[in-house]
Coordinates of N, CA, C and O and ligand atoms in Angstrom, one line a residue:
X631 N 99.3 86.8 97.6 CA 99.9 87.2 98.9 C 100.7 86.2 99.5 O 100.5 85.0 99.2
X632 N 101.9 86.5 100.3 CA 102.8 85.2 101.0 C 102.0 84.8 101.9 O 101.1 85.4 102.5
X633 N 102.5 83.4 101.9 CA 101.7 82.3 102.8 C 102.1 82.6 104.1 O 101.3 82.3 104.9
X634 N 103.4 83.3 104.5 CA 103.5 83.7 106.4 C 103.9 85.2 106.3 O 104.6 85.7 105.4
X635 N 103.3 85.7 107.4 CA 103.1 87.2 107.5 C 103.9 87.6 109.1 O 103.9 86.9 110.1
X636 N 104.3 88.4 108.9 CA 105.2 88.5 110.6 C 104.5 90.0 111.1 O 103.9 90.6 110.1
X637 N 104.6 90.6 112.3 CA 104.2 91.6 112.9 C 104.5 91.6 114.2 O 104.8 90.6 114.8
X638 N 104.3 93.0 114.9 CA 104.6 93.0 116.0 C 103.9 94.3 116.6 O 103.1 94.9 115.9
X639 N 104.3 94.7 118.3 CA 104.2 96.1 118.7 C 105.6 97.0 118.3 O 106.7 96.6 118.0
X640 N 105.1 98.2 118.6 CA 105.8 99.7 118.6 C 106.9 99.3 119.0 O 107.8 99.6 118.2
X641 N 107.2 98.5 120.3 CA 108.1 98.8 120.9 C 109.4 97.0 120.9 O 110.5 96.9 121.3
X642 N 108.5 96.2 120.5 CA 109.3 95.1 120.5 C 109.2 93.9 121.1 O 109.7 92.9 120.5
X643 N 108.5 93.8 122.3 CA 108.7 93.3 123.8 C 107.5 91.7 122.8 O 107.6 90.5 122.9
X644 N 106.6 92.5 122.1 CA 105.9 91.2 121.3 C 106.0 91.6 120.0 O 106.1 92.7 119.5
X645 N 105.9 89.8 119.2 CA 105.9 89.8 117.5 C 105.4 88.6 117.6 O 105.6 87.9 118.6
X646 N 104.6 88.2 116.6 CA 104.0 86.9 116.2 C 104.1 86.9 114.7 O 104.5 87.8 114.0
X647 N 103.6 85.5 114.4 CA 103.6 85.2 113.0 C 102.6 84.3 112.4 O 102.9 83.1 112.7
X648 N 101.7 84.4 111.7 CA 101.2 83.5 110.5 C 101.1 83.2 109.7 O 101.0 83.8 108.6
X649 N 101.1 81.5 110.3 CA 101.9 80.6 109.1 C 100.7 80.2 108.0 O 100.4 79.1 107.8
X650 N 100.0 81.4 107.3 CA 99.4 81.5 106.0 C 98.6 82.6 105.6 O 98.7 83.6 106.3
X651 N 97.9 82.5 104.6 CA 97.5 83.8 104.0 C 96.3 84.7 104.9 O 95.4 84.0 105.2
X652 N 96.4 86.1 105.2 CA 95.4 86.4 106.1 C 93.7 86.7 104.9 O 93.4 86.8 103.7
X653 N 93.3 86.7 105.9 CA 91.2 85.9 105.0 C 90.6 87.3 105.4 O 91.1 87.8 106.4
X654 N 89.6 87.9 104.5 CA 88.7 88.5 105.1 C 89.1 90.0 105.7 O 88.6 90.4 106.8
X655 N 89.9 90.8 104.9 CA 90.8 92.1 105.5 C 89.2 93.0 105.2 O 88.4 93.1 104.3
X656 N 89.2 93.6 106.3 CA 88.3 94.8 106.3 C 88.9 96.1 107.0 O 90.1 96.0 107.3
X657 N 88.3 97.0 107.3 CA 88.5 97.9 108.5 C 86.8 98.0 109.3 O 85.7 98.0 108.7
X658 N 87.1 98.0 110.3 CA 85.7 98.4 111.2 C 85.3 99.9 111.6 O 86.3 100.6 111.4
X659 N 84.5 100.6 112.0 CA 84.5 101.8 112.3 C 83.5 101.6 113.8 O 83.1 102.5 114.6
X660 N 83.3 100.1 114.0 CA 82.6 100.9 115.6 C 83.1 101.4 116.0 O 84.2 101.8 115.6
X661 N 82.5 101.7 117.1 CA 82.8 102.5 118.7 C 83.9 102.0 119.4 O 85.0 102.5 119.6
X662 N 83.4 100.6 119.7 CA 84.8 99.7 120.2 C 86.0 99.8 119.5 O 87.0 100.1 120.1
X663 N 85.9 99.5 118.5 CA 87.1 99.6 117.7 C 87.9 100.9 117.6 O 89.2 100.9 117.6
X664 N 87.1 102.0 117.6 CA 87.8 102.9 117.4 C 88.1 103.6 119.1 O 88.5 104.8 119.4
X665 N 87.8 102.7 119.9 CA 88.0 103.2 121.4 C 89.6 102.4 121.5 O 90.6 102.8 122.1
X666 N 89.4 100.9 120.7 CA 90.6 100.4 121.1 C 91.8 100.4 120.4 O 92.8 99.8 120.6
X667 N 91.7 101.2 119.6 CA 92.5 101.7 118.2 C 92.6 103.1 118.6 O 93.4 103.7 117.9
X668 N 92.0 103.7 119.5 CA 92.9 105.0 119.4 C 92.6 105.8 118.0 O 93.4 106.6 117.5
X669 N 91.6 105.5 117.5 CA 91.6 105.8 115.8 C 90.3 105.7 115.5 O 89.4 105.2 116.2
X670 N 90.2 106.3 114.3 CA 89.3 106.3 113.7 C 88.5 105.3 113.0 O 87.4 105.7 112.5
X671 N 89.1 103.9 112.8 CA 88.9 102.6 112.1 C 89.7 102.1 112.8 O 90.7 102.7 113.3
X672 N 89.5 100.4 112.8 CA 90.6 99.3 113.1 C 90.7 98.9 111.6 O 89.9 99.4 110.9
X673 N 91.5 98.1 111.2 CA 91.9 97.4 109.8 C 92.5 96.1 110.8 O 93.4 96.1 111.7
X674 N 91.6 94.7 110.1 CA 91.6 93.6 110.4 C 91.4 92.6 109.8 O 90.4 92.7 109.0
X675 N 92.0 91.5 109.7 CA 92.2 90.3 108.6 C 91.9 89.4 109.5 O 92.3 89.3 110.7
X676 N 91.2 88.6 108.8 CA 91.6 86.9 110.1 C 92.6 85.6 109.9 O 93.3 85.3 108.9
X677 N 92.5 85.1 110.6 CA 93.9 83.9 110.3 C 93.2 82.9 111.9 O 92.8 83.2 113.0
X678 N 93.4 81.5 111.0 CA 93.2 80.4 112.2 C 93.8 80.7 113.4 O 94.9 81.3 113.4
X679 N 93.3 80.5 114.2 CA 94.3 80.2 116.0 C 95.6 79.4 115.7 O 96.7 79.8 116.1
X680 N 95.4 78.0 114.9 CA 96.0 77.1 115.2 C 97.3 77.9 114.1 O 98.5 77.6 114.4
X681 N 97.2 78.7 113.3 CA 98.0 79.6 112.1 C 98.8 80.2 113.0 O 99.9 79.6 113.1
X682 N 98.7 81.2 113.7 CA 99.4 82.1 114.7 C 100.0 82.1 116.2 O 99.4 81.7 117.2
X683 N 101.2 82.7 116.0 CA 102.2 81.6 116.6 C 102.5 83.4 117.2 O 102.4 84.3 116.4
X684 N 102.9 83.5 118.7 CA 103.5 84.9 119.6 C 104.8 84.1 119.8 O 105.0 83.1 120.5
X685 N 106.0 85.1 118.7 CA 107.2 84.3 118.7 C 107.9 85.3 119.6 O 109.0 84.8 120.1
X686 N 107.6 86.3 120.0 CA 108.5 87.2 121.3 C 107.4 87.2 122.2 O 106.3 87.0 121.8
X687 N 107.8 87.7 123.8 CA 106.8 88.1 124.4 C 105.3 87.6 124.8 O 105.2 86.4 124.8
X688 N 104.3 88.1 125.1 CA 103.0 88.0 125.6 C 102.2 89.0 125.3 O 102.6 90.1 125.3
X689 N 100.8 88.6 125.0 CA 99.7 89.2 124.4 C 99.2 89.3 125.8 O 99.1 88.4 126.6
X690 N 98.8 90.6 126.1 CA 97.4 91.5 127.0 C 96.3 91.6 126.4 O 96.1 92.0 125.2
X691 N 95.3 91.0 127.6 CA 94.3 90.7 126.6 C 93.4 92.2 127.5 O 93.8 92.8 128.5
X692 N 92.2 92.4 126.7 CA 90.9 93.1 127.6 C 89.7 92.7 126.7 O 89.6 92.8 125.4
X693 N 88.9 92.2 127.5 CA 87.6 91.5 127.0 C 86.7 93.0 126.9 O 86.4 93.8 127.8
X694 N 86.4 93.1 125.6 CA 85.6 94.7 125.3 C 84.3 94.1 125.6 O 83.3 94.8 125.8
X695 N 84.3 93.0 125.7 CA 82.7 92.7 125.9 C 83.0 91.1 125.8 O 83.9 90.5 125.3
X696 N 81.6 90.4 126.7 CA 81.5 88.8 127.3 C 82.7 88.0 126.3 O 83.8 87.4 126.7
X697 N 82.1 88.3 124.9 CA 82.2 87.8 124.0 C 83.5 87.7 123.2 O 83.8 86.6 122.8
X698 N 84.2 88.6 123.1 CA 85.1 89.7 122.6 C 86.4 90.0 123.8 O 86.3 90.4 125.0
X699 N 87.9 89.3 122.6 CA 88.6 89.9 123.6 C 89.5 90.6 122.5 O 89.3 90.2 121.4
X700 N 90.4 91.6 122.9 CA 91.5 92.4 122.5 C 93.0 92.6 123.0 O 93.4 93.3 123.9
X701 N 93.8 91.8 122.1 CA 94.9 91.7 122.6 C 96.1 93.0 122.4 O 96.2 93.7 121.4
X702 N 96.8 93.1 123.3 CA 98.0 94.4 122.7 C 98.9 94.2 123.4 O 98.9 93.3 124.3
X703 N 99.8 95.0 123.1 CA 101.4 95.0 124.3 C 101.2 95.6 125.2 O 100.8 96.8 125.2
X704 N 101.5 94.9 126.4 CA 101.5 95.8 127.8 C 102.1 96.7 127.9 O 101.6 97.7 128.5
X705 N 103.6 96.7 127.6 CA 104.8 97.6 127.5 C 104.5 98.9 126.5 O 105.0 100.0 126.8
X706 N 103.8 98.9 125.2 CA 103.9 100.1 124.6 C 102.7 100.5 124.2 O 102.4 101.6 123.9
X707 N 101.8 99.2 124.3 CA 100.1 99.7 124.1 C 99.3 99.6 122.7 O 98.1 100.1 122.5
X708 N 100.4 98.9 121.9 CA 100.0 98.6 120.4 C 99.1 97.4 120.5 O 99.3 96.4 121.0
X709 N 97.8 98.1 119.5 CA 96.4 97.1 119.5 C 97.3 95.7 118.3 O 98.0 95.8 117.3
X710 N 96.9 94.9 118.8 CA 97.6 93.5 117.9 C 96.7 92.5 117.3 O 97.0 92.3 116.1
X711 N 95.7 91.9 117.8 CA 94.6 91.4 117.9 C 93.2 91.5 118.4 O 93.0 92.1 119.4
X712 N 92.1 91.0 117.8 CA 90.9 90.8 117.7 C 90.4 89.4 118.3 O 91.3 88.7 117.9
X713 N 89.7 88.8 118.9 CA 89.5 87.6 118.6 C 87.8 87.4 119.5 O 87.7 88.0 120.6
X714 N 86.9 86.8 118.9 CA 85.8 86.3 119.1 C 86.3 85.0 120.3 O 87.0 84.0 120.0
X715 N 85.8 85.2 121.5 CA 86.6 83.7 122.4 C 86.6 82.5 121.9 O 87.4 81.6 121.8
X716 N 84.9 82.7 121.5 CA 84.2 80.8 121.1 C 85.0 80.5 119.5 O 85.0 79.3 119.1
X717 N 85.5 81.2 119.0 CA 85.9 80.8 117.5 C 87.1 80.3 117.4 O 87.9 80.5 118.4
X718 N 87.5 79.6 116.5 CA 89.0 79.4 116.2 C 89.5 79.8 115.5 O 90.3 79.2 114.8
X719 N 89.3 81.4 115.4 CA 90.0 82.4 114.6 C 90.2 83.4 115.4 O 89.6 83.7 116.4
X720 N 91.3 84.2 114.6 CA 91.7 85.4 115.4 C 91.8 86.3 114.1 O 91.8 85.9 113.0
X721 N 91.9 87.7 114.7 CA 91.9 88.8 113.6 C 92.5 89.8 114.3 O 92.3 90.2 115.4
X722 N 93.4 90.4 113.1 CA 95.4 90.3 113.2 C 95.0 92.2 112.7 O 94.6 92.7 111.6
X723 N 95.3 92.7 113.8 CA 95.0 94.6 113.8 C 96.6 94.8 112.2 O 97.8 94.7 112.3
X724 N 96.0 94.9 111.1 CA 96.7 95.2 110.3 C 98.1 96.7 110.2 O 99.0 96.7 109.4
X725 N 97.9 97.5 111.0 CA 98.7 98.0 110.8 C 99.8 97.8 111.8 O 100.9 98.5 111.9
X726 N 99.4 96.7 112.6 CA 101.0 96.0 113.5 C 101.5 95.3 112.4 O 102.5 94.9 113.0
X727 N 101.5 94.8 111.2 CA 102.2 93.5 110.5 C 103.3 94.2 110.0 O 103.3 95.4 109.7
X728 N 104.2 93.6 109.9 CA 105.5 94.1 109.7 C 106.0 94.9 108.3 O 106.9 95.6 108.0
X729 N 104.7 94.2 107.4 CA 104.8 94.6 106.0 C 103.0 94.8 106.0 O 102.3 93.8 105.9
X730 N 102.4 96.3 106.1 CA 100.9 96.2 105.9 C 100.5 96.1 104.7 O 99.5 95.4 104.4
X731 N 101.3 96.9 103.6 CA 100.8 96.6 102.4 C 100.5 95.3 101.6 O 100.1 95.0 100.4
X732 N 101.0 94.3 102.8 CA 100.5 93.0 102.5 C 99.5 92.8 101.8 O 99.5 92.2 100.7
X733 N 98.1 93.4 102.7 CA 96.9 93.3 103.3 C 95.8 93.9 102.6 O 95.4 94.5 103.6
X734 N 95.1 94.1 101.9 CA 94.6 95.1 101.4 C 92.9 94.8 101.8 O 92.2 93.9 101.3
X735 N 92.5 96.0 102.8 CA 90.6 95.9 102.8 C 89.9 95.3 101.8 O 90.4 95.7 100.7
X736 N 89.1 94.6 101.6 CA 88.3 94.7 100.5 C 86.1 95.3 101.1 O 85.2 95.4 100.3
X737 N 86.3 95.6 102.4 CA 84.8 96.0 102.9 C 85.1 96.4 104.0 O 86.1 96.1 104.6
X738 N 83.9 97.3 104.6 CA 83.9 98.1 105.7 C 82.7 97.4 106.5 O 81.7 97.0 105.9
X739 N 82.8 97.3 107.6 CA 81.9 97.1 108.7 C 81.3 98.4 109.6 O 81.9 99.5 109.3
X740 N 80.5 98.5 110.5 CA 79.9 99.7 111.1 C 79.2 100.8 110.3 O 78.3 101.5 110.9
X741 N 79.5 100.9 109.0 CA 79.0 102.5 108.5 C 78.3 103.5 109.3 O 78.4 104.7 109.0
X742 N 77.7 103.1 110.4 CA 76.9 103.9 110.9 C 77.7 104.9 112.1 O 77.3 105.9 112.8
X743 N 79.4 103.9 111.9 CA 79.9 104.8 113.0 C 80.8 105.7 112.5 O 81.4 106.4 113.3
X744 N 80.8 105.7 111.3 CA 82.2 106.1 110.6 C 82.2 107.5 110.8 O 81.2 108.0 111.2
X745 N 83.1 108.3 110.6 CA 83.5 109.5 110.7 C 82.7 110.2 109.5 O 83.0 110.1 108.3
X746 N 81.8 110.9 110.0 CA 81.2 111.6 109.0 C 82.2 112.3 107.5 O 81.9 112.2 106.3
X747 N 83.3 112.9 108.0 CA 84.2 113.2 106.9 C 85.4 112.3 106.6 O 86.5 112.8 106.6
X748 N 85.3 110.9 106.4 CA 86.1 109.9 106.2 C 86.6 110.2 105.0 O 87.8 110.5 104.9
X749 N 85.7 110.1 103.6 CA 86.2 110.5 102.5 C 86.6 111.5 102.1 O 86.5 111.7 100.9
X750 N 87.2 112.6 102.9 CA 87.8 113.5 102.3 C 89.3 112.9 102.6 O 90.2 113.5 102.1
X751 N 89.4 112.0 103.3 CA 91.4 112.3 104.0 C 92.2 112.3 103.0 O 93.3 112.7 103.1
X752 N 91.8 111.8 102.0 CA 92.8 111.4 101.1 C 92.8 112.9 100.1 O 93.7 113.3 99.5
X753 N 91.7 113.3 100.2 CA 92.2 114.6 100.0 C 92.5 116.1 100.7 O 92.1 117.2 100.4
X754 N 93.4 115.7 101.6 CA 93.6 116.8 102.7 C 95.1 117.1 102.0 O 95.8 116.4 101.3
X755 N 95.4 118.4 102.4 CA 96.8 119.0 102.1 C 97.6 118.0 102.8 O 97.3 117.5 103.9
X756 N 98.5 117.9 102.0 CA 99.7 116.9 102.7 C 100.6 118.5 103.5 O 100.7 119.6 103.0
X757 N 101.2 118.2 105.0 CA 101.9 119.2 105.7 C 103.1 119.8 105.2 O 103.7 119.3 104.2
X758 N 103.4 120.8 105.7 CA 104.7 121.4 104.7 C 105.7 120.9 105.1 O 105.5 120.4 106.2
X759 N 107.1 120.9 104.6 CA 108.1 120.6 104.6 C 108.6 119.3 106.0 O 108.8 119.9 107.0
X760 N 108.7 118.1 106.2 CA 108.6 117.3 108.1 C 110.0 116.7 107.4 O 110.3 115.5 107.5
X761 N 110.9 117.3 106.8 CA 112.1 116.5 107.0 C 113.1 116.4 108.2 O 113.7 115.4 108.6
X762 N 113.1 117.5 108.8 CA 113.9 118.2 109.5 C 113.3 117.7 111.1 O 114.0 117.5 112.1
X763 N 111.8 117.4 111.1 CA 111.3 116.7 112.1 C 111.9 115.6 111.8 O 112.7 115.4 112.7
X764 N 111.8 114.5 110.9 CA 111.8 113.1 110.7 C 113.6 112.8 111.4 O 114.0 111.9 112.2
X765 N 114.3 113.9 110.6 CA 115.8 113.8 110.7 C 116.0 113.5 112.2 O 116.4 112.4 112.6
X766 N 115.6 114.6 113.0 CA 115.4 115.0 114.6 C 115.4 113.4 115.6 O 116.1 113.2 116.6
X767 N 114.2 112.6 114.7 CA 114.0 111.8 115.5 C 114.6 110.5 115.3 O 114.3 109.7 116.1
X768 N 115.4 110.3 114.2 CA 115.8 109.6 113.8 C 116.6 108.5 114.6 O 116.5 107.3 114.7
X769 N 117.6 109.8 115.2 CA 119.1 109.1 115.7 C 118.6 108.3 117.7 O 119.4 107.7 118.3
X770 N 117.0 108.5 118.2 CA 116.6 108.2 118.6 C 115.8 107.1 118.6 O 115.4 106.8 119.7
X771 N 115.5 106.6 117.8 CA 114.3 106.1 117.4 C 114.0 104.2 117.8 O 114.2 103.2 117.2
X772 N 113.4 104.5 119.1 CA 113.0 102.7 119.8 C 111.8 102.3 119.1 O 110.9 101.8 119.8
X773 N 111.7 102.4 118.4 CA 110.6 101.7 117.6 C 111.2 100.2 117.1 O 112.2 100.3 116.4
X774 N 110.7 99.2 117.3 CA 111.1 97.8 116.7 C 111.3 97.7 115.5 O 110.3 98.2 115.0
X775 N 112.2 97.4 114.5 CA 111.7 97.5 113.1 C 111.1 96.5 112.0 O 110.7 95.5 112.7
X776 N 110.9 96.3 111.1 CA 109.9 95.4 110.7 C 109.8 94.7 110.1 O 109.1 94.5 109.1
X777 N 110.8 93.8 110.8 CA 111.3 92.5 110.8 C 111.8 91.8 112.0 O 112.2 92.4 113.0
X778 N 111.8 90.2 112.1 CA 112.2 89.5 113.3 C 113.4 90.3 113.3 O 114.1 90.8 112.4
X779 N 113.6 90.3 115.0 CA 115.4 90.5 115.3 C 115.5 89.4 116.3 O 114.7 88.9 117.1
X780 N 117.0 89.1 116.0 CA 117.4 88.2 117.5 C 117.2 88.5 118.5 O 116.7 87.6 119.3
X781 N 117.5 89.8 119.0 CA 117.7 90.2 120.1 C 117.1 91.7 120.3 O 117.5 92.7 119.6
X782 N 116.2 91.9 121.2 CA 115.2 93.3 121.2 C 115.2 93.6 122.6 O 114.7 92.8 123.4
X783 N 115.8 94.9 123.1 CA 116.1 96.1 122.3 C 117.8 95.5 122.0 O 118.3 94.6 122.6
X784 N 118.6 96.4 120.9 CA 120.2 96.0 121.2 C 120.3 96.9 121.9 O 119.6 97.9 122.1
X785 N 121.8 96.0 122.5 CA 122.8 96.5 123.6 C 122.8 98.2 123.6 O 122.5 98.9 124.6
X786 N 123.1 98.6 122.4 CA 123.5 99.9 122.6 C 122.5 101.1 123.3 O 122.7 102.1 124.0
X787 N 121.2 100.5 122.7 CA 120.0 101.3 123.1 C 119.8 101.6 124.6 O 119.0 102.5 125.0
X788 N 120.5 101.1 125.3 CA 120.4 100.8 127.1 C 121.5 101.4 127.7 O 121.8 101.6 128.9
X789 N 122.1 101.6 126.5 CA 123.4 103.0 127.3 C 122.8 104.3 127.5 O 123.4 105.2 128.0
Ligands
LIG805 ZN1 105.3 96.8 122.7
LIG806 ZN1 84.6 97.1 115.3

């Protein structure tokens, strides 16, 4: 895997980077997790404090508990981070990284919270025909993309 990994939110306003390989990729299925993920599972890797660097913008935090805080963009609401307060590690919400297939789980945490029909998704009918959606939204599309930019949002987007 590359030694620095870049990511960001939905919308731009934050991106960070670490400067080495991420440790320890799982997905979680608590409650918490999947309260702060909006989802069904979080997918999370860890990486030192002293490794990760917020090269745009500011991390929002919310402490899910004493112990436990959770960082995301204030502006668009993408979950970013994990982090244990007392530790000197953080853990990096994997499907914000710029490239996820970086990353690959190797264990699950929670079992007990998991979606009773978890193992079927991968066998669900894929939907019919979404080009014509995809096209649609194309020529609009404020999503950051996934890679550093100089400058976020460009000019043109604000006409
Ligand atoms: Zn954002
Ligand atoms: Zn969890």
């Amino acid at each position: 895997m590359t030694e620095k990994v870049t990511g960001g939110c939905q919308c731009g306003a934050v991106h960070y980077r670490i400067d080495q390989a991420l440790e320890n990729a799982h997905i979680c299925h608590c409650r918490m997790c999947q309260k702060a993920s909006g989802n069904y599972f979080m997918p999370l890797a860890r990486a030192p404090k002293a490794k990760f660097t917020v090269t745009r913008g500011e991390i929002g935090w919310f402490h899910s508990s004493d112990l436990v805080r959770r960082g995301f963009c204030r502006e668009c609401g993408t979950p970013l981070v994990f982090e244990v307060v007392e530790r000197d590690s953080v853990n990096i919400v994997l499907g914000s990284l710029d490239d996820p297939t970086l990353v690959r789980p190797t264990f699950q945490c929670a079992p007990h919270a998991k979606m009773p029909w978890f193992g079927e998704f991968d066998a669900l009918e894929p939907a019919t025909d979404e080009t014509a959606w995809y096209a649609a939204i194309a020529p609009s599309n404020h999503q950051h993309p996934d890679h550093d930019t100089e400058k976020w949002p460009p000019a043109e987007s604000r006409t």
